[in-house]
Coordinates of C-alpha atoms in Angstrom, one line a residue:
Chain A
X446 CA 30.5 10.2 14.3
X447 CA 31.1 12.7 11.4
X448 CA 31.5 9.8 8.9
X449 CA 28.1 8.4 10.1
X450 CA 26.5 11.8 9.6
X451 CA 28.1 12.1 6.0
X452 CA 26.6 8.8 5.1
X453 CA 23.1 9.9 6.2
X454 CA 23.3 13.2 4.5
X455 CA 24.6 11.5 1.3
X456 CA 21.8 8.8 1.3
X457 CA 19.2 11.5 2.0
X458 CA 20.4 13.5 -0.9
X459 CA 20.4 10.4 -3.1
X460 CA 16.8 9.8 -2.0
X461 CA 15.9 13.3 -2.9
X462 CA 17.4 12.9 -6.3
X463 CA 15.5 9.8 -6.9
X464 CA 12.4 11.3 -5.9
X465 CA 12.8 14.2 -8.1
X466 CA 13.5 11.8 -11.0
X467 CA 10.5 9.6 -10.1
X468 CA 8.2 12.8 -10.1
X469 CA 9.6 13.8 -13.5
X470 CA 8.9 10.3 -14.9
X471 CA 5.3 10.3 -13.4
X472 CA 4.7 13.7 -14.9
X473 CA 5.9 12.5 -18.4
X474 CA 3.6 9.4 -18.0
X475 CA 6.5 7.1 -18.4
X476 CA 7.4 4.4 -16.0
X477 CA 10.5 4.9 -13.7
X478 CA 13.0 2.0 -14.6
X479 CA 14.3 1.8 -11.0
X480 CA 10.9 1.6 -9.5
X481 CA 9.8 -1.0 -12.2
X482 CA 12.9 -3.1 -11.4
X483 CA 12.3 -3.1 -7.6
X484 CA 8.7 -4.1 -8.3
X485 CA 9.8 -6.8 -10.6
X486 CA 11.8 -8.4 -7.7
X487 CA 9.3 -7.7 -4.8
X488 CA 6.0 -8.2 -6.3
X489 CA 6.6 -11.8 -7.3
X490 CA 7.8 -12.4 -3.7
X491 CA 4.6 -10.8 -2.4
X492 CA 2.5 -13.1 -4.7
X493 CA 4.4 -16.1 -3.4
X494 CA 3.8 -15.0 0.2
X495 CA 0.2 -14.3 -0.6
X496 CA -0.4 -17.7 -2.2
X497 CA 1.2 -19.4 1.0
X498 CA -0.7 -17.3 3.4
X499 CA -3.9 -17.7 1.5
X500 CA -3.5 -21.5 1.3
X501 CA -2.8 -21.7 5.0
X502 CA -5.8 -19.4 6.0
X503 CA -8.0 -21.5 3.7
X504 CA -6.9 -24.8 5.3
X505 CA -7.6 -23.5 8.8
X506 CA -10.9 -22.0 7.7
X507 CA -12.0 -25.3 6.3
X508 CA -11.0 -27.1 9.4
X509 CA -13.0 -24.5 11.7
X510 CA -16.0 -23.9 9.6
X511 CA -16.8 -27.3 7.9
X512 CA -20.1 -27.5 10.0
X513 CA -21.0 -23.9 9.3
X514 CA -20.3 -24.7 5.5
X515 CA -22.9 -27.4 5.4
X516 CA -25.6 -25.2 6.9
X517 CA -24.4 -22.3 4.5
X518 CA -24.8 -24.4 1.5
X519 CA -28.6 -24.7 2.2
X520 CA -28.8 -21.0 2.8
X521 CA -27.0 -20.5 -0.5
X522 CA -29.3 -22.7 -2.5
X523 CA -32.2 -20.8 -1.2
X524 CA -30.4 -17.5 -2.0
X525 CA -29.6 -18.8 -5.5
X526 CA -33.3 -19.5 -6.2
X527 CA -34.2 -16.1 -5.1
X528 CA -31.5 -14.5 -7.2
X529 CA -32.6 -16.4 -10.2
X530 CA -36.0 -15.0 -9.8
X531 CA -34.5 -11.5 -9.4
X532 CA -32.4 -11.9 -12.4
X533 CA -35.5 -12.8 -14.6
X534 CA -37.2 -9.6 -13.3
X535 CA -34.0 -7.6 -14.1
X536 CA -33.7 -9.1 -17.6
X537 CA -37.4 -8.1 -18.3
X538 CA -36.6 -4.5 -16.9
X539 CA -33.5 -4.5 -19.1
X540 CA -35.4 -5.3 -22.2
X541 CA -38.0 -2.6 -21.3
X542 CA -35.1 -0.1 -20.7
X543 CA -33.6 -1.0 -24.1
X544 CA -37.0 -0.4 -25.7
X545 CA -37.4 2.9 -24.0
X546 CA -33.9 4.0 -25.0
X547 CA -34.7 3.1 -28.6
X548 CA -37.9 5.1 -28.4
X549 CA -36.0 8.1 -27.0
X550 CA -33.0 7.7 -29.3
X551 CA -30.5 7.6 -26.5
X552 CA -27.2 6.1 -27.4
X553 CA -26.5 2.9 -25.3
X554 CA -23.5 2.9 -23.0
X555 CA -20.4 1.2 -24.4
X556 CA -20.0 -2.3 -23.1
X557 CA -17.5 -2.9 -20.4
X558 CA -15.4 -6.0 -19.9
X559 CA -14.5 -6.7 -16.2
X560 CA -11.7 -8.8 -15.1
X561 CA -11.5 -10.5 -11.5
X562 CA -8.2 -9.8 -9.8
X563 CA -6.8 -10.9 -6.4
X564 CA -5.6 -8.2 -4.0
X565 CA -2.2 -9.5 -3.1
X566 CA -1.0 -6.6 -1.0
X567 CA -2.7 -3.8 0.8
X568 CA -1.2 -0.4 2.2
X569 CA -4.1 1.3 4.1
X570 CA -2.0 4.2 5.3
X571 CA -1.1 5.0 1.7
X572 CA -4.5 4.1 0.4
X573 CA -2.9 1.7 -2.2
X574 CA -3.7 -1.8 -3.2
X575 CA -1.4 -4.2 -5.4
X576 CA -3.4 -6.7 -7.8
X577 CA -2.2 -9.8 -9.3
X578 CA -2.9 -8.8 -12.8
X579 CA -1.4 -6.2 -15.1
X580 CA -1.1 -5.0 -18.8
X581 CA -0.7 -8.6 -19.9
X582 CA -4.3 -9.1 -19.0
X583 CA -5.5 -5.7 -20.5
X584 CA -5.5 -3.7 -17.4
X585 CA -4.3 -0.2 -18.1
X586 CA -3.6 2.9 -15.8
X587 CA -6.9 4.7 -15.4
X588 CA -9.1 1.7 -15.3
X589 CA -11.8 1.7 -12.7
X590 CA -11.9 -0.9 -9.9
X591 CA -15.0 -2.1 -8.2
X592 CA -15.9 -4.9 -5.7
X593 CA -19.3 -6.3 -4.8
X594 CA -20.3 -3.3 -2.7
X595 CA -19.2 -0.7 -5.0
X596 CA -16.4 1.5 -6.4
X597 CA -12.9 0.8 -5.0
X598 CA -10.7 3.2 -6.8
X599 CA -8.6 3.5 -10.0
X600 CA -5.5 1.8 -11.5
X601 CA -2.6 4.3 -11.1
X602 CA 0.2 2.1 -12.6
X603 CA 0.2 -1.2 -14.4
X604 CA 3.2 -3.5 -15.2
X605 CA 3.1 -6.7 -17.0
X606 CA 1.9 -8.8 -14.2
X607 CA 0.7 -6.5 -11.5
X608 CA -1.2 -3.2 -11.1
X609 CA -1.2 -0.6 -8.5
X610 CA -4.6 0.8 -7.4
X611 CA -5.3 4.1 -5.6
X612 CA -8.3 3.8 -3.3
X613 CA -11.2 6.2 -3.4
X614 CA -10.1 7.6 -0.1
X615 CA -6.5 8.5 -1.4
X616 CA -5.9 12.3 -2.0
X617 CA -6.2 13.4 -5.5
X618 CA -8.6 10.6 -6.5
X619 CA -11.8 12.3 -7.7
X620 CA -15.0 10.9 -9.3
X621 CA -18.1 12.7 -10.5
X622 CA -21.1 11.6 -8.4
X623 CA -24.9 11.7 -8.0
X624 CA -26.8 11.7 -4.8
X625 CA -29.9 9.6 -5.1
X626 CA -32.5 11.4 -3.0
X627 CA -36.2 10.5 -3.1
X628 CA -37.2 14.1 -4.2
X629 CA -34.3 15.1 -6.5
X630 CA -31.0 13.8 -7.9
X631 CA -28.1 16.1 -7.3
X632 CA -24.6 16.1 -8.8
X633 CA -21.2 16.7 -7.4
X634 CA -17.8 15.4 -7.0
X635 CA -16.4 12.9 -4.6
X636 CA -12.7 13.4 -3.6
X637 CA -10.5 11.4 -1.2
X638 CA -8.8 13.1 1.5
X639 CA -6.5 10.4 3.1
X640 CA -9.0 9.4 5.7
X641 CA -11.8 6.6 5.8
X642 CA -14.4 9.1 4.5
X643 CA -14.6 10.8 1.4
X644 CA -15.6 14.5 0.7
X645 CA -18.6 15.2 -1.7
X646 CA -18.4 18.8 -2.9
X647 CA -19.7 21.2 -5.6
X648 CA -23.3 20.4 -4.7
X649 CA -25.7 23.1 -5.3
X650 CA -26.9 25.0 -2.2
X651 CA -30.6 24.0 -2.8
X652 CA -29.6 20.2 -3.2
X653 CA -31.9 18.2 -0.8
X654 CA -29.1 15.9 0.3
X655 CA -29.7 14.1 3.6
X656 CA -27.8 11.8 5.8
X657 CA -28.4 8.4 4.5
X658 CA -28.8 9.0 1.0
X659 CA -26.9 6.8 -1.5
X660 CA -24.1 8.2 -3.7
X661 CA -23.3 6.7 -7.0
X662 CA -21.0 7.4 -9.9
X663 CA -22.4 10.0 -12.4
X664 CA -20.1 8.7 -15.3
X665 CA -19.1 12.3 -16.4
X666 CA -15.8 12.3 -18.3
X667 CA -16.1 8.7 -19.2
X668 CA -13.5 7.5 -16.9
X669 CA -15.7 5.7 -14.4
X670 CA -19.1 4.0 -15.7
X671 CA -22.2 5.5 -14.3
X672 CA -24.3 4.2 -11.5
X673 CA -21.6 2.4 -9.6
X674 CA -22.5 2.6 -5.9
X675 CA -20.0 4.7 -4.1
X676 CA -21.2 5.2 -0.5
X677 CA -23.7 6.8 1.9
X678 CA -24.0 10.3 3.1
X679 CA -23.2 10.6 6.8
X680 CA -22.8 14.3 7.3
X681 CA -24.1 17.4 5.2
X682 CA -23.3 21.1 5.6
X683 CA -23.3 24.4 3.8
X684 CA -20.0 25.9 3.0
X685 CA -21.1 29.7 3.4
X686 CA -17.9 30.9 1.9
X687 CA -18.5 29.4 -1.5
X688 CA -22.3 28.9 -1.1
X689 CA -21.9 25.3 -1.9
X690 CA -23.3 22.2 0.0
X691 CA -20.7 19.6 1.0
X692 CA -21.1 16.1 2.4
X693 CA -19.1 13.4 4.0
X694 CA -19.5 10.1 2.5
X695 CA -18.7 6.6 4.0
X696 CA -17.8 4.3 1.1
X697 CA -19.7 1.1 0.7
X698 CA -16.6 -1.0 0.1
X699 CA -14.5 -2.2 3.0
X700 CA -11.2 -1.5 1.8
X701 CA -9.3 -3.3 4.5
X702 CA -11.0 -6.6 3.8
X703 CA -10.8 -6.7 0.0
X704 CA -9.8 -10.0 -1.5
X705 CA -11.1 -10.1 -5.1
X706 CA -11.9 -7.0 -7.1
X707 CA -13.1 -6.3 -10.8
X708 CA -11.0 -4.1 -13.0
X709 CA -12.4 -2.7 -16.2
X710 CA -10.3 -4.0 -19.2
X711 CA -9.5 -2.0 -22.2
X712 CA -12.7 -1.1 -23.8
X713 CA -13.9 -2.8 -27.0
X714 CA -15.4 0.0 -29.1
X715 CA -17.9 -0.8 -31.5
Chain B
X111 CA 61.2 -4.0 -8.2
X112 CA 57.8 -5.7 -7.9
X113 CA 57.0 -7.1 -4.5
X114 CA 56.0 -10.7 -4.6
X115 CA 55.9 -11.3 -1.0
X116 CA 52.0 -11.5 -1.1
X117 CA 49.4 -12.9 -3.6
X118 CA 46.4 -10.6 -4.2
X119 CA 43.3 -12.8 -4.6
X120 CA 40.7 -12.4 -7.4
X121 CA 37.9 -10.1 -6.3
X122 CA 35.4 -13.1 -6.2
X123 CA 37.7 -15.0 -3.9
X124 CA 37.9 -12.0 -1.7
X125 CA 34.2 -11.6 -1.7
X126 CA 33.8 -15.3 -0.7
X127 CA 36.4 -14.9 2.0
X128 CA 35.2 -11.6 3.3
X129 CA 33.7 -11.9 6.9
X130 CA 31.3 -9.0 6.6
X131 CA 28.8 -10.4 4.1
X132 CA 27.0 -12.4 6.7
X133 CA 25.9 -9.3 8.4
X134 CA 24.9 -7.5 5.1
X135 CA 23.1 -10.5 3.9
X136 CA 21.0 -10.7 7.1
X137 CA 20.1 -6.9 7.3
X138 CA 19.3 -6.8 3.6
X139 CA 17.1 -9.9 3.9
X140 CA 15.4 -8.5 7.1
X141 CA 14.6 -5.2 5.2
X142 CA 13.3 -7.1 2.1
X143 CA 11.2 -9.6 4.2
X144 CA 9.8 -6.6 6.2
X145 CA 8.7 -4.9 3.1
X146 CA 7.3 -7.9 1.4
X147 CA 5.2 -9.0 4.5
X148 CA 4.1 -5.5 5.2
X149 CA 1.6 -5.4 2.3
X150 CA 0.6 -9.1 2.4
X151 CA 0.6 -10.3 6.2
X152 CA 0.2 -7.0 8.1
X153 CA -3.4 -6.4 6.9
X154 CA -4.3 -9.9 7.9
X155 CA -3.1 -9.6 11.6
X156 CA -4.6 -6.2 12.0
X157 CA -6.6 -5.7 15.3
X158 CA -9.4 -3.5 14.4
X159 CA -7.8 -0.5 12.7
X160 CA -4.4 -1.1 14.5
X161 CA -1.9 -2.6 12.0
X162 CA 1.8 -3.4 12.6
X163 CA 4.4 -1.7 10.6
X164 CA 6.7 -4.5 9.9
X165 CA 9.2 -2.4 7.8
X166 CA 9.7 0.0 10.8
X167 CA 10.0 -3.0 13.1
X168 CA 12.8 -4.4 10.9
X169 CA 14.4 -1.1 10.8
X170 CA 14.2 -0.6 14.5
X171 CA 16.0 -4.0 15.1
X172 CA 18.7 -3.1 12.5
X173 CA 19.3 0.3 14.2
X174 CA 19.5 -1.1 17.6
X175 CA 21.8 -4.1 16.7
X176 CA 24.2 -2.5 14.1
X177 CA 25.6 0.9 13.4
X178 CA 24.3 4.1 11.9
X179 CA 25.9 3.6 8.4
X180 CA 24.1 0.2 8.0
X181 CA 21.0 1.6 9.3
X182 CA 21.1 4.5 6.9
X183 CA 21.5 2.0 4.1
X184 CA 18.8 -0.1 5.5
X185 CA 16.5 3.0 5.7
X186 CA 17.3 3.8 2.2
X187 CA 16.5 0.3 0.9
X188 CA 13.3 0.1 2.7
X189 CA 12.2 3.5 1.4
X190 CA 13.1 2.6 -2.1
X191 CA 11.2 -0.7 -2.0
X192 CA 8.0 0.8 -0.4
X193 CA 8.0 3.7 -2.6
X194 CA 8.6 1.4 -5.7
X195 CA 5.7 -1.0 -4.8
X196 CA 3.3 1.9 -4.3
X197 CA 4.7 4.0 -7.2
X198 CA 4.6 7.2 -5.1
X199 CA 6.4 9.4 -2.7
X200 CA 9.9 8.1 -3.5
X201 CA 11.8 11.1 -2.1
X202 CA 9.7 11.5 1.0
X203 CA 9.9 7.8 2.0
X204 CA 13.6 7.5 1.4
X205 CA 14.6 10.6 3.3
X206 CA 12.3 10.1 6.3
X207 CA 13.5 6.4 6.6
X208 CA 17.3 7.3 6.2
X209 CA 17.2 10.1 8.8
X210 CA 15.1 8.2 11.3
X211 CA 17.1 5.0 11.1
X212 CA 20.4 6.8 11.3
X213 CA 19.4 8.8 14.3
X214 CA 17.8 5.8 16.1
X215 CA 21.1 3.9 15.6
X216 CA 22.8 6.4 17.9
X217 CA 20.5 5.1 20.9
X218 CA 23.0 2.2 21.8
X219 CA 25.4 4.8 22.9
X220 CA 23.0 5.4 25.8
X221 CA 21.4 2.3 26.5
X222 CA 22.3 -1.5 26.2
X223 CA 21.3 -3.1 22.9
X224 CA 20.6 -6.4 24.5
X225 CA 17.8 -5.2 26.7
X226 CA 14.1 -5.7 25.6
X227 CA 13.2 -2.2 26.8
X228 CA 15.8 -0.8 24.6
X229 CA 14.1 -2.3 21.6
X230 CA 10.7 -0.6 22.8
X231 CA 12.6 2.7 22.9
X232 CA 14.2 2.2 19.6
X233 CA 10.8 1.2 17.7
X234 CA 9.2 4.2 19.5
X235 CA 11.8 6.8 18.4
X236 CA 12.1 5.3 15.0
X237 CA 8.3 5.4 14.5
X238 CA 7.9 8.9 15.7
X239 CA 10.7 10.2 13.7
X240 CA 10.0 8.3 10.5
X241 CA 6.2 9.0 10.5
X242 CA 6.7 12.6 11.8
X243 CA 9.2 13.3 8.9
X244 CA 7.0 11.6 6.3
X245 CA 4.2 13.8 7.4
X246 CA 6.3 16.9 7.0
X247 CA 7.3 15.9 3.6
X248 CA 4.0 14.7 2.3
X249 CA 1.1 15.9 4.5
X250 CA -1.5 15.7 1.8
X251 CA -0.7 12.0 1.2
X252 CA -0.9 10.9 4.7
X253 CA -4.3 12.5 5.5
X254 CA -5.8 14.0 8.7
X255 CA -6.2 10.6 10.6
X256 CA -2.4 10.4 10.7
X257 CA -1.7 10.7 14.4
X258 CA -4.5 8.1 15.2
X259 CA -3.0 5.6 12.8
X260 CA 0.5 5.9 13.8
X261 CA -0.3 5.7 17.5
X262 CA -2.3 2.6 17.0
X263 CA 0.6 1.2 14.9
X264 CA 3.1 2.1 17.4
X265 CA 1.2 0.4 20.2
X266 CA 1.0 -2.7 18.1
X267 CA 4.7 -2.6 17.1
X268 CA 5.8 -2.3 20.8
X269 CA 3.8 -5.5 21.5
X270 CA 5.3 -7.4 18.7
X271 CA 8.9 -6.2 19.6
X272 CA 8.4 -7.2 23.1
X273 CA 7.4 -10.7 21.9
X274 CA 9.9 -11.1 19.2
X275 CA 13.0 -9.4 20.5
X276 CA 14.6 -12.8 21.1
X277 CA 14.2 -13.6 17.4
X278 CA 15.7 -10.3 16.3
X279 CA 18.7 -10.9 18.7
X280 CA 19.3 -14.2 16.9
X281 CA 18.9 -12.7 13.5
X282 CA 21.4 -10.0 14.1
X283 CA 23.8 -11.4 16.9
X284 CA 26.6 -9.1 18.4
X285 CA 29.2 -11.3 17.0
X286 CA 28.2 -10.3 13.5
X287 CA 28.9 -6.7 14.4
X288 CA 32.3 -7.8 15.7
X289 CA 33.0 -9.2 12.2
X290 CA 31.8 -5.9 10.6
X291 CA 34.2 -4.0 12.9
X292 CA 37.0 -6.2 12.0
X293 CA 36.5 -6.3 8.3
X294 CA 34.7 -2.9 7.7
X295 CA 31.4 -2.0 6.2
X296 CA 31.6 -2.5 2.5
X297 CA 35.3 -2.7 2.8
X298 CA 36.2 -5.5 0.3

C-alpha cells in the first residue's frame, strides 16, 4: 500500500515539475521540447484517424443523401447566380470605397492572405482546436482564425505540420470589438470566460447597446483584422461599480461543428 | 571464484522473454488510443452538448483491471499527452489524472472488478476526482459551465462503459495481471 502511495506522490511531483518547466518555456515564448515530441507522435495519429473517419462519414453521407444532393444542386445553382449578382454589386461598392478612401487620404488596410485548414481535433472543454497545417504553410502563433460565420479564435502554438487554436470563448483570449447599433457604434473588448458566451466589457455607460446588436472586430492593435463578425448581443447590463456597460455575446461561429477554417498567413507587407 | 552455474541473458533477450510486456503494451495502447480518439471521434459522437471523455474511460478501465502503480503511470501518460496536444495546463492535468487514477485503482479492494456495475462506480469516482481536482488546480481554464459539462460527460461515459465493458475485459484480462504479479511491474 505504501509503495503505491509513493509511486502516486512521485509521479504527481514529476507532473508538477513538468508543469513548471512548461510554463517557463511558455513565458519565454519558446516551445517545450517534450510537448513538441509528444505532439509529433500523437498529432499524425490524429490526422490518420481523422482521414479514416472523415472518409467513412463522407461515404455514408453520400449513400444517404444522394437524392437530396440532386435537389441541392439546383438550389446551389440558383444561389450561385444570386451571389454572382451580389458580387458584382460588392465590387462596385468596393471601387466606390477605394475612391472615397483616396479622396479622404485614408491608408488602405494591408492585404491579408488566408489559408484554408481542416480541424482535425476539437477539445470543447478546454476551448482548443488542432489544425492540420502549421509553420510549414506560413501559420504563426498569434494569427487570427475565422470561419464562414465569423471569428473563431487565435493560433496559440504552431508546429511544422499542425497548429493549436484557442477559441474566442477561452479564458485570456481578448479581442477589441465594435457594436453595430442603428443609432451609434460603440467600442469595447470581448473576452472569453470558458463558457459558450463571451463577455463584452469596457463599453461606455451611455452606449446604446441592445439585445440583438451585431458585434464585429474593431481591429485595434492590429492582431485581428477589422469588421470580422464576432457574435450577437444577448444580454446587456450596467456595472454600477465601474460605471461601465457590459454585455453577453453569443458567437456566430458554431465551435462544436467546425470542419474547415481560414487562418491568416504571415502578412506580405508592401 | 566466479559462479558459472547460470547464464545471464542479454537485456534485449530478457525483454523479449519478459512476461509483463503484454500488459504494459495494452495499457499504453489503451491510453494512447483514448487520447487520440478524444479530439477526433468524441466531438462527432456527441449527443447535444454531452460528449464522452474517452481518455477518462480508458483510465477507469485500467484502474479497475490493473493495480494502483500501473494506474498512476497511465494517469501520468494521459495527462502528459492531453496537455502536450493542447499545449496548456501540463501540471494540472498530470497531477489530477495521476491522483484520480491511483485512488480509483483501490476500488477493487472493496468490489469485484469483473462486475459491470464496478465499472460504473470506477468511471464515476474517477471522473469526479479527475475533473474536481482539475477544477481546483485550474478554475479559470475550465470556466463556469464546468459542473454541467462534467455531469453530461459522466452520464455519457456511464452509458458507454455499460455497453463496452466486455471489450475492456477482453483488452485487459485478469490473466495479464497475474503475469504482472509473477514478473513484477517494470521489473526486467
